Coordinates of C-alpha atoms and ligand atoms in Angstrom, one line a residue:
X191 CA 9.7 28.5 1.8
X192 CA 6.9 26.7 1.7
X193 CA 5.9 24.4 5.1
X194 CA 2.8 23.2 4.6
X195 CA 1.5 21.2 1.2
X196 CA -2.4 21.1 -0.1
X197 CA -3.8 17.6 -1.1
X198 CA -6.8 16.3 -3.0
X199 CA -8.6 13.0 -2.5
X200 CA -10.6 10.6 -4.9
X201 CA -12.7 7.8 -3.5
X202 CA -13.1 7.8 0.2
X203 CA -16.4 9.1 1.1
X204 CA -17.6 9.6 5.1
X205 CA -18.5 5.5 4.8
X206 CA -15.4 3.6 2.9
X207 CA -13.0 2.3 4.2
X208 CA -9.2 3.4 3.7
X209 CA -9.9 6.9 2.3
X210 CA -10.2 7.9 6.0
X211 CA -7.3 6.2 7.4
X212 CA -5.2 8.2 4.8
X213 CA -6.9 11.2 6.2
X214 CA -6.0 10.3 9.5
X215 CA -2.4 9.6 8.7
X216 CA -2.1 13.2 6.6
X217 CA -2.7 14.7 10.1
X218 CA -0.5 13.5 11.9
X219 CA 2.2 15.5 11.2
X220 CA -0.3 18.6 9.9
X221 CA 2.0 19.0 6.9
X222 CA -0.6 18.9 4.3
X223 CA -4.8 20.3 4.4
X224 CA -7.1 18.3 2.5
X225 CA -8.5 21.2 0.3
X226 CA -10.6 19.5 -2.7
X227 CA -12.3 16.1 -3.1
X228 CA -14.3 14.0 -5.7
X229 CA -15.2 11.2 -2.7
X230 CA -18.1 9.6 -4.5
X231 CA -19.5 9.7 -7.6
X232 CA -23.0 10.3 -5.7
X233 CA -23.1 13.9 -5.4
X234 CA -25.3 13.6 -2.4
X235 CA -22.5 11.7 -0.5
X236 CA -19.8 13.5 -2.1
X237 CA -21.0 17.0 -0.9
X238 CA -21.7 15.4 2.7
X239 CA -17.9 14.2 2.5
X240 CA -16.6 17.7 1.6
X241 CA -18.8 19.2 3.4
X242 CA -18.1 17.5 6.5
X243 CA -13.9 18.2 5.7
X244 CA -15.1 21.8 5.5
X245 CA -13.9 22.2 2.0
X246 CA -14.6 25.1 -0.5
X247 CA -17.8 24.6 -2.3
X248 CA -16.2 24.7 -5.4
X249 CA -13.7 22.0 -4.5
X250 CA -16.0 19.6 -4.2
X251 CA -15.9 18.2 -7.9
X252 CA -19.0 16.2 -9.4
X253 CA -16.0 14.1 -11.6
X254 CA -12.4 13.5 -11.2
X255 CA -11.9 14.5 -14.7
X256 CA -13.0 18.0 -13.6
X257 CA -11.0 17.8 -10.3
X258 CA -7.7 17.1 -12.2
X259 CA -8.3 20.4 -14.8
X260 CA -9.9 23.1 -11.9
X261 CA -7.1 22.3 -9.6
X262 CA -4.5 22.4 -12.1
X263 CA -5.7 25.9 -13.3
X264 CA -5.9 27.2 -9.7
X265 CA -2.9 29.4 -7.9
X266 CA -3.3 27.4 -4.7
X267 CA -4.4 24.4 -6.7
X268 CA -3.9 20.9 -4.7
X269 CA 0.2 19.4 -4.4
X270 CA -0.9 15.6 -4.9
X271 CA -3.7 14.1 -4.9
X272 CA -4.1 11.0 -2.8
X273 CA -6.4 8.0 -4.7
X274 CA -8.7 5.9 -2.9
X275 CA -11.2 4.2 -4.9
X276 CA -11.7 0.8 -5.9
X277 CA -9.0 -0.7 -8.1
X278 CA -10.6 -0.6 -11.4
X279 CA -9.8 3.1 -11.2
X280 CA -6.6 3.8 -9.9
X281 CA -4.8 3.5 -13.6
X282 CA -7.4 6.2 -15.3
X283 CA -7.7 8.0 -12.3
X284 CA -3.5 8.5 -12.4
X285 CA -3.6 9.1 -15.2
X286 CA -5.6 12.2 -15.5
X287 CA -3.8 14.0 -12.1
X288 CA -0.3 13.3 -14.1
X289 CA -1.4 14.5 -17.1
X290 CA -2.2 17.8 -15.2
X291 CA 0.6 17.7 -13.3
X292 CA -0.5 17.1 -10.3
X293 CA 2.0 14.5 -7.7
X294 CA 0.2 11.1 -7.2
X295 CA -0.7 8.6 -4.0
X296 CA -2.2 5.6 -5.5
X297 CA -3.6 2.6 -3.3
X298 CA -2.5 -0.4 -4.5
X299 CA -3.1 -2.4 -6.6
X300 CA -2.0 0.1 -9.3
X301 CA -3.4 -1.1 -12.1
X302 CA -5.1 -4.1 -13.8
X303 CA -2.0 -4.5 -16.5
X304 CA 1.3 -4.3 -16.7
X305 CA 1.7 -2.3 -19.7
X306 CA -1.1 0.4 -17.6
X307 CA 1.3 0.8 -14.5
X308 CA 5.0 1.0 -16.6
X309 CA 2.3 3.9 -18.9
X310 CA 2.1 5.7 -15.1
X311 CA 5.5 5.5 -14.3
X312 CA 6.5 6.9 -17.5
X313 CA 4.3 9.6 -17.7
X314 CA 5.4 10.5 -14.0
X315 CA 9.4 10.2 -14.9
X316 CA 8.1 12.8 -18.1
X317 CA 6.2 15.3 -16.1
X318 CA 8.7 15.3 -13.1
X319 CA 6.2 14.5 -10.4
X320 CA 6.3 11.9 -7.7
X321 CA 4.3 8.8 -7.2
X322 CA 3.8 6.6 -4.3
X323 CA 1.7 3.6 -4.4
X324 CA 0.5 3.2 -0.7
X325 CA 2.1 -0.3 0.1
X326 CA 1.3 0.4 4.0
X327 CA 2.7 -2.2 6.0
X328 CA 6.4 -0.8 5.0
X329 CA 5.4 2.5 6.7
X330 CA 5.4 0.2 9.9
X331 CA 8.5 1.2 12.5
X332 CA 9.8 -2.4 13.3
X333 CA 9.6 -3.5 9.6
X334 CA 12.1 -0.7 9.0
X335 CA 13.9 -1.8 11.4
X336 CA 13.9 -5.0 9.8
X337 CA 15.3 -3.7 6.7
X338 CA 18.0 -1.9 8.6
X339 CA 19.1 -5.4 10.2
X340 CA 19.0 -7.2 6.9
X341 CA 20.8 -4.4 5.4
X342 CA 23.6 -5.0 8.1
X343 CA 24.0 -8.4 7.7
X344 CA 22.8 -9.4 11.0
X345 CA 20.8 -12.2 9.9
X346 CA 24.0 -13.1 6.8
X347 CA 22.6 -13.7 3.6
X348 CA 19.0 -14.3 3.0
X349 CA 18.5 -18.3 2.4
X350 CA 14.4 -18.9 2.9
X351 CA 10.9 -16.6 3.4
X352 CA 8.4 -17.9 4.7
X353 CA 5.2 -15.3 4.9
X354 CA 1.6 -15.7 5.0
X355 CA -1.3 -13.1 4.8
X356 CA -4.4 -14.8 6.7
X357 CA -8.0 -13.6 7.4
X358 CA -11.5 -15.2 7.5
X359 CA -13.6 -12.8 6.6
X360 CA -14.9 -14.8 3.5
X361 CA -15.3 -18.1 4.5
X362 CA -18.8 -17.8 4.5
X363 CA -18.7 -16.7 0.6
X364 CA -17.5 -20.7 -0.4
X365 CA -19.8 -22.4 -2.4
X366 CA -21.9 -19.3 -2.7
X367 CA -21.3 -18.9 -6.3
X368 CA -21.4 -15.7 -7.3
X369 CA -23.7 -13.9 -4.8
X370 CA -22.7 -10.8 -3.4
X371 CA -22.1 -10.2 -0.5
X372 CA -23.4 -7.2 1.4
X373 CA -20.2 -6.1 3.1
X374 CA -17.8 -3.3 2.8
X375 CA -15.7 -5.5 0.0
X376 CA -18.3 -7.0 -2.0
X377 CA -16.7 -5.3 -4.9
X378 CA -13.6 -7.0 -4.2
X379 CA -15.3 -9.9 -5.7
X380 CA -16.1 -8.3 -8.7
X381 CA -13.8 -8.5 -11.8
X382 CA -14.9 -5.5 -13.3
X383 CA -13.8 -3.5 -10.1
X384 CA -11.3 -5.2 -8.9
X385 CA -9.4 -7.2 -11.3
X386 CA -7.9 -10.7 -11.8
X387 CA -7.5 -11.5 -8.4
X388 CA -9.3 -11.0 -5.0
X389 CA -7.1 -12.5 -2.7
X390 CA -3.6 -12.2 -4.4
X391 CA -4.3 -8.7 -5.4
X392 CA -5.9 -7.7 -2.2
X393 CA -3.4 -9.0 0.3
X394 CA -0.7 -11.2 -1.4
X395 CA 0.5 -8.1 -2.7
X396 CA 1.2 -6.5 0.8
X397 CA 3.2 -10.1 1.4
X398 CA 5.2 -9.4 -1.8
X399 CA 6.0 -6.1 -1.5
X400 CA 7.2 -6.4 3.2
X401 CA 9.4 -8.8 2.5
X402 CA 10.9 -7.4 -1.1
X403 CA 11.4 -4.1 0.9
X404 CA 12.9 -5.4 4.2
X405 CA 15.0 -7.7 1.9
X406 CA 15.9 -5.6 -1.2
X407 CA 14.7 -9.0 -3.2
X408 CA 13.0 -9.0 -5.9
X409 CA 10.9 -12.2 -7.3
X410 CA 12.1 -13.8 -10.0
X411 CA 9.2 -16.4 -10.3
X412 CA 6.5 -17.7 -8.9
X413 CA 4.2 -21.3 -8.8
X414 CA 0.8 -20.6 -7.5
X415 CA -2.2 -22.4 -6.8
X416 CA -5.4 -20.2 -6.4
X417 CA -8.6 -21.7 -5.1
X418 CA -11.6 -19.6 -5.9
X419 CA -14.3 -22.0 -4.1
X420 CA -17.1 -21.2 -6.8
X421 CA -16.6 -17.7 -6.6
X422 CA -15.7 -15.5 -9.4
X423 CA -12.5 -14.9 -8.1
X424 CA -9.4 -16.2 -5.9
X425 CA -10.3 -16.1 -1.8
X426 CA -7.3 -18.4 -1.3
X427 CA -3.6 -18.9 -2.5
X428 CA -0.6 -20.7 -2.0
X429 CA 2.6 -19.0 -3.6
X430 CA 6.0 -20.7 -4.5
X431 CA 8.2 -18.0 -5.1
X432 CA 12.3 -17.6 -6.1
X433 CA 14.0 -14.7 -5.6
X434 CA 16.9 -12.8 -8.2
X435 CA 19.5 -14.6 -5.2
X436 CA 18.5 -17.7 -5.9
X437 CA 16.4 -18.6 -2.8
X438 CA 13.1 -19.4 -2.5
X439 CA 10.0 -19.0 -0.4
X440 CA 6.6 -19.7 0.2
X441 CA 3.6 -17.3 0.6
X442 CA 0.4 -17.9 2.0
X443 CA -2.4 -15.6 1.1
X444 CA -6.0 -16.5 2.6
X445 CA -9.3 -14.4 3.0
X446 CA -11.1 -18.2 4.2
X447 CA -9.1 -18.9 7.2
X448 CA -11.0 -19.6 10.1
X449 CA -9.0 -17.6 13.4
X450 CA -7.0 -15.0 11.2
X451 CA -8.3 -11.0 11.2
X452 CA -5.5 -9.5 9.5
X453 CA -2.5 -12.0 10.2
X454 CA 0.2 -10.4 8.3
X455 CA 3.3 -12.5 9.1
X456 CA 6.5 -12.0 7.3
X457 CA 9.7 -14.5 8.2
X458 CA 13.3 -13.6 6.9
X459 CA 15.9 -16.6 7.1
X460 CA 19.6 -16.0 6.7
X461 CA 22.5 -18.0 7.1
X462 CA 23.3 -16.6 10.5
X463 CA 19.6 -15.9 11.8
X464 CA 15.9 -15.4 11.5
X465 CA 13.7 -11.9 11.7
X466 CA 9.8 -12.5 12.4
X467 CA 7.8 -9.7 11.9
X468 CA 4.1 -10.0 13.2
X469 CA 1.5 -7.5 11.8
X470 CA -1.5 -7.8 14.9
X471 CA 1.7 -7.1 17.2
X472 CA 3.8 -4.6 15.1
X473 CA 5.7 -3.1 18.0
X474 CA 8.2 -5.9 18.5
X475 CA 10.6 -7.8 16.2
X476 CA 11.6 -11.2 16.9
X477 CA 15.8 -11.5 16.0
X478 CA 17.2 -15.2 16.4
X479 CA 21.1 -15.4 15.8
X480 CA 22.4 -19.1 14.9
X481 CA 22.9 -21.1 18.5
X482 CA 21.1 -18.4 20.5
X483 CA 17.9 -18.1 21.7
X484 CA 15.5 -15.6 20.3
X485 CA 15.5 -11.6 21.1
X486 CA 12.3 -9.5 21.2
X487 CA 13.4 -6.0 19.7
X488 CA 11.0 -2.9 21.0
X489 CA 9.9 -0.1 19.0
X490 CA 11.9 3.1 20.7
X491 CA 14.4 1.6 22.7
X492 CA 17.8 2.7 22.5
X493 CA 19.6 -0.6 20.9
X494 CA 17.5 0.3 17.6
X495 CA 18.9 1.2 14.5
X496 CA 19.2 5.2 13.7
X497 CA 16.5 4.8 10.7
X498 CA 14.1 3.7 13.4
X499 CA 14.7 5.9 15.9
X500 CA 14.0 8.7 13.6
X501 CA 10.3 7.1 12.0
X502 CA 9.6 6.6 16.1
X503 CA 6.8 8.8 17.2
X504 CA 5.8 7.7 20.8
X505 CA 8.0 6.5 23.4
X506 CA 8.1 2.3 23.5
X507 CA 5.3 0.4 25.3
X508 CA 3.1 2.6 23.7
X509 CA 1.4 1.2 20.6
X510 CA 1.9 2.4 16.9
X511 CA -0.7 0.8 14.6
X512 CA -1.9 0.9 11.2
X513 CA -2.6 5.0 11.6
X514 CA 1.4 5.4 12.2
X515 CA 2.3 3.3 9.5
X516 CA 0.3 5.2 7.0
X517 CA 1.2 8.3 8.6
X518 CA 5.0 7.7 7.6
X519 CA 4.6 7.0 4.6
X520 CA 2.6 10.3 3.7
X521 CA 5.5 11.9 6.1
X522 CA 8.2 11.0 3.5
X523 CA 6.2 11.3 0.6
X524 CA 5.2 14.9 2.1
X525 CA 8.7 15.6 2.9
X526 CA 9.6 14.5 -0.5
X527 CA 7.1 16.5 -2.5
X528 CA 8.1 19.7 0.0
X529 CA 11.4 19.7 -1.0
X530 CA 11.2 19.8 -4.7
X531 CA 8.8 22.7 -4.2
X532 CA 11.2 24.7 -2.4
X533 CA 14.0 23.9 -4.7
X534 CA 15.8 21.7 -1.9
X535 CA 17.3 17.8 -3.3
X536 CA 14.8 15.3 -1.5
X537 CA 17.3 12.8 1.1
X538 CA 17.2 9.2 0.8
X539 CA 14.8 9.4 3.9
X540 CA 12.9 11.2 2.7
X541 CA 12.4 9.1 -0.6
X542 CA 11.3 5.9 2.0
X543 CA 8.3 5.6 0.4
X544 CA 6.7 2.5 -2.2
X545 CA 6.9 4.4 -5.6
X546 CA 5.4 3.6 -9.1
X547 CA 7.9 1.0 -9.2
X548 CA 6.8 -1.3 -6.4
X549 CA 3.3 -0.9 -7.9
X550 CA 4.8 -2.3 -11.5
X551 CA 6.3 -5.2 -9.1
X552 CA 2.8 -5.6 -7.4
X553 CA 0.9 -6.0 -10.8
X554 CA 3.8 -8.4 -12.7
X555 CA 3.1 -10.7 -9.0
X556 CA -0.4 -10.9 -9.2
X557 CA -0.5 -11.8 -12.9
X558 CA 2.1 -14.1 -12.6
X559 CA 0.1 -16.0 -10.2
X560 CA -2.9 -15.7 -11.9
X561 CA -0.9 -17.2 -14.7
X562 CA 0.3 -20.2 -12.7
X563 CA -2.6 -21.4 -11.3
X564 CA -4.4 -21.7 -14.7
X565 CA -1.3 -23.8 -15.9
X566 CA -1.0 -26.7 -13.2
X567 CA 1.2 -24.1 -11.2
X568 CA 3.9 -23.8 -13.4
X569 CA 6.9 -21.8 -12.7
X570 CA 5.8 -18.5 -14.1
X571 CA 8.8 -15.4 -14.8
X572 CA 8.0 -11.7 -13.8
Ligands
NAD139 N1 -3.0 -0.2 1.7 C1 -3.9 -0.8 2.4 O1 -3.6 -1.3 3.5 C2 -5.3 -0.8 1.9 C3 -6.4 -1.2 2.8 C4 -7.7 -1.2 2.3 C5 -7.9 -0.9 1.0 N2 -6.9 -0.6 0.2 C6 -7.2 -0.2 -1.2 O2 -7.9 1.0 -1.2 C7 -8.8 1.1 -2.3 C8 -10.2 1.4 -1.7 O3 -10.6 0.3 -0.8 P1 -11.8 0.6 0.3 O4 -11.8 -0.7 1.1 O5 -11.6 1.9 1.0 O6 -13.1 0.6 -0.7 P2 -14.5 1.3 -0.3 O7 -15.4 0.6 -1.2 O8 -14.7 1.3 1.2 O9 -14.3 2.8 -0.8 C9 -14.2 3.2 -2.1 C10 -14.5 4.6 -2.3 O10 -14.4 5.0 -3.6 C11 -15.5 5.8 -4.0 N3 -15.6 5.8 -5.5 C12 -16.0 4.8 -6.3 N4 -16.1 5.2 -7.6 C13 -15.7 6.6 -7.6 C14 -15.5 7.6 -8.6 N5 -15.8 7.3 -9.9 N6 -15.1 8.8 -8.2 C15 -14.9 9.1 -6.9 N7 -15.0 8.2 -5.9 C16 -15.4 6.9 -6.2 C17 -16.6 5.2 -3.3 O11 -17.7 6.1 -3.3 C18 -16.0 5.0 -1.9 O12 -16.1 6.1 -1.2 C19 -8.7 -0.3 -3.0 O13 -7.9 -0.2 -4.1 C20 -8.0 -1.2 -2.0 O14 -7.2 -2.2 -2.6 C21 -5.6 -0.5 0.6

């Protein structure tokens, strides 16, 4: 029986961003050793990454293309491989670890088309591997337990969403044509890197997928406007959206508002009650039944639901972040990929994680929007 998994990365050099909040989260439960790496395709940076991860020599791969074929040849070759780079790559990038069947963590978004992301889930149902696309903010305790409280019909059926995805960290960009920027996402900017949408794609897709999973919605269609403000691409939107029930919503997506870091803020309505889930405080959940006044839930009390209580890792008043949230959702996908190994059936626990599916969902969304705003927001079908 095998315990312990061994995992590749692509992307995620010593200075990016998420590729070392993904090696973070791997750790915490110490299920699965980073054991080869294509970090950058500078081979200066990429040797100082997996050097720095005290990885083999040779498992430091110049290419990805290479990475995908040595590790697939190799006895001890790597479980999954976790992907980290800049969107533009993800699909090809996929592609290649499936084809050598090798399990895949993809950041989101998954790919620039449709047609790309339905290929990868395809080639993954063919080849019998798993693929997670690292929707994050699910991973979070209290939107699980969000889920779980939707799911029992606490809050009756789901009538209105109202959910909004604010930062500022652009604002400066308007009227700045196309300029870049020298920041940490200038290539966020950049069509050729990160496809039809900045903002939508970026963050809206984080809105889309929290509430579709604490829900079990899915969107039916959507009327955007996007505001680009000279830029090449979107740094602002405002979403209409219906759901396969019937109701509707409204989704605010912003990288230009002046105030908001990362103001993840997701609001369920049912016919009996509200849920408000609040990323910059993720440890609470606020619960309103019809005619009462509103209830803070904790993260690791007792009156939580079992789900919960089982993703909880440090006792309540004690903050889980970002890090935890990641961290279960490589737990599940770790457990998941685990079990198949060693011949066991995976449990629907375990399975708790955003798959190839949600990615497909993320990509239809952020070209339906796209499409929208180009047509006087019309109502646009996923
Ligand atoms: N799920 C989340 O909450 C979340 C948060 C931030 C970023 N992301 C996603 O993660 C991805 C990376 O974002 P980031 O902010 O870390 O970007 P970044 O620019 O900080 O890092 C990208 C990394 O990819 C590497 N890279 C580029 N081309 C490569 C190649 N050909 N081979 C190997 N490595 C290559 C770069 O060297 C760099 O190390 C994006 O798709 C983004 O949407 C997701």
């Amino acid at each position: 029986m095998r315990k312990t998994l061994r995992y590749g990365m692509v992307g995620g050099d010593l200075n990016a961003f998420i590729g070392g909040v993904h090696r973070i989260a791997v750790n915490f439960d110490g299920r699965a050793q980073l054991v080869a790496g294509c970090f950058n395709p500078d081979m200066a940076a990429n040797k100082e990454c997996g050097q720095f991860y005290r990885l083999d020599e040779d498992r430091i791969y110049a290419d990805y293309k290479e990475m995908a074929q040595k590790e697939s040849e190799r006895e001890d070759g790597i479980d999954f491989v976790s992907i980290v780079t800049p969107n533009f790559l993800h699909y090809q990038v996929a592609k290649e670890f499936l084809n050598h069947g090798i399990n895949v963590l993809c950041e989101k978004p998954l790919s620039f088309e449709v047609g790309e992301a339905e290929e990868l889930k395809a080639l993954a149902e063919e080849k019998g591997l798993y693929f997670a696309v690292n929707y994050s903010y699910s991973g979070n305790n209290m939107v699980k337990e969000a889920r779980e409280l939707v799911k029992q019909g606490v809050i009756g059926d789901v009538i209105n969403v109202n959910a909004e995805y604010l930062q500022e960290y652009l604002v400066d960009d308007i009227g700045k044509g196309d300029q870049k920027m020298v920041k940490l996402s200038s290539w966020r900017k950049d069509p050729k890197v990160a496809g039809i949408s900045n903002c939508v794609g970026d963050i809206g897709t984080h809105i889309e997928h929290t509430v579709s999973y604490i829900t079990g919605l899915k969107l039916k269609k959507v009327a955007a406007v996007l505001d680009n403000y000279g830029q090449p691409l979107d740094l602002n939107a405002n979403i209409l959206v219906e759901f396969d029930n019937g109701a509707h919503g409204v989704y605010s997506s912003s990288q230009v508002c002046v105030g908001h870091m990362n103001g993840l803020v997701v609001r369920i309505f049912g016919t009996e009650g509200a849920i408000e889930w609040v990323q910059e405080n993720p440890n609470v959940l606020s619960v309103t039944l019809k005619g009462q006044p509103t209830q803070i839930y904790n993260r690791g009390m007792g009156y939580v639901s079992e789900r919960s209580k089982e993703m909880n890792r440090l006792p309540s008043g004690h903050p889980e972040g970002l890090y935890e949230a990641f961290a279960n959702i490589y737990k599940c996908y770790i457990s998941t990929i685990l079990k198949k190994v060693n011949g066991e059936e995976p449990a629907e626990g375990d399975l708790d994680f955003p798959t190839v599916d949600d990615g497909i969902a993320g990509v239809k969304f952020i070209h339906a929007c796209v499409e929208s705003s180009k047509n006087n927001a019309v109502w646009v079908e996923i």
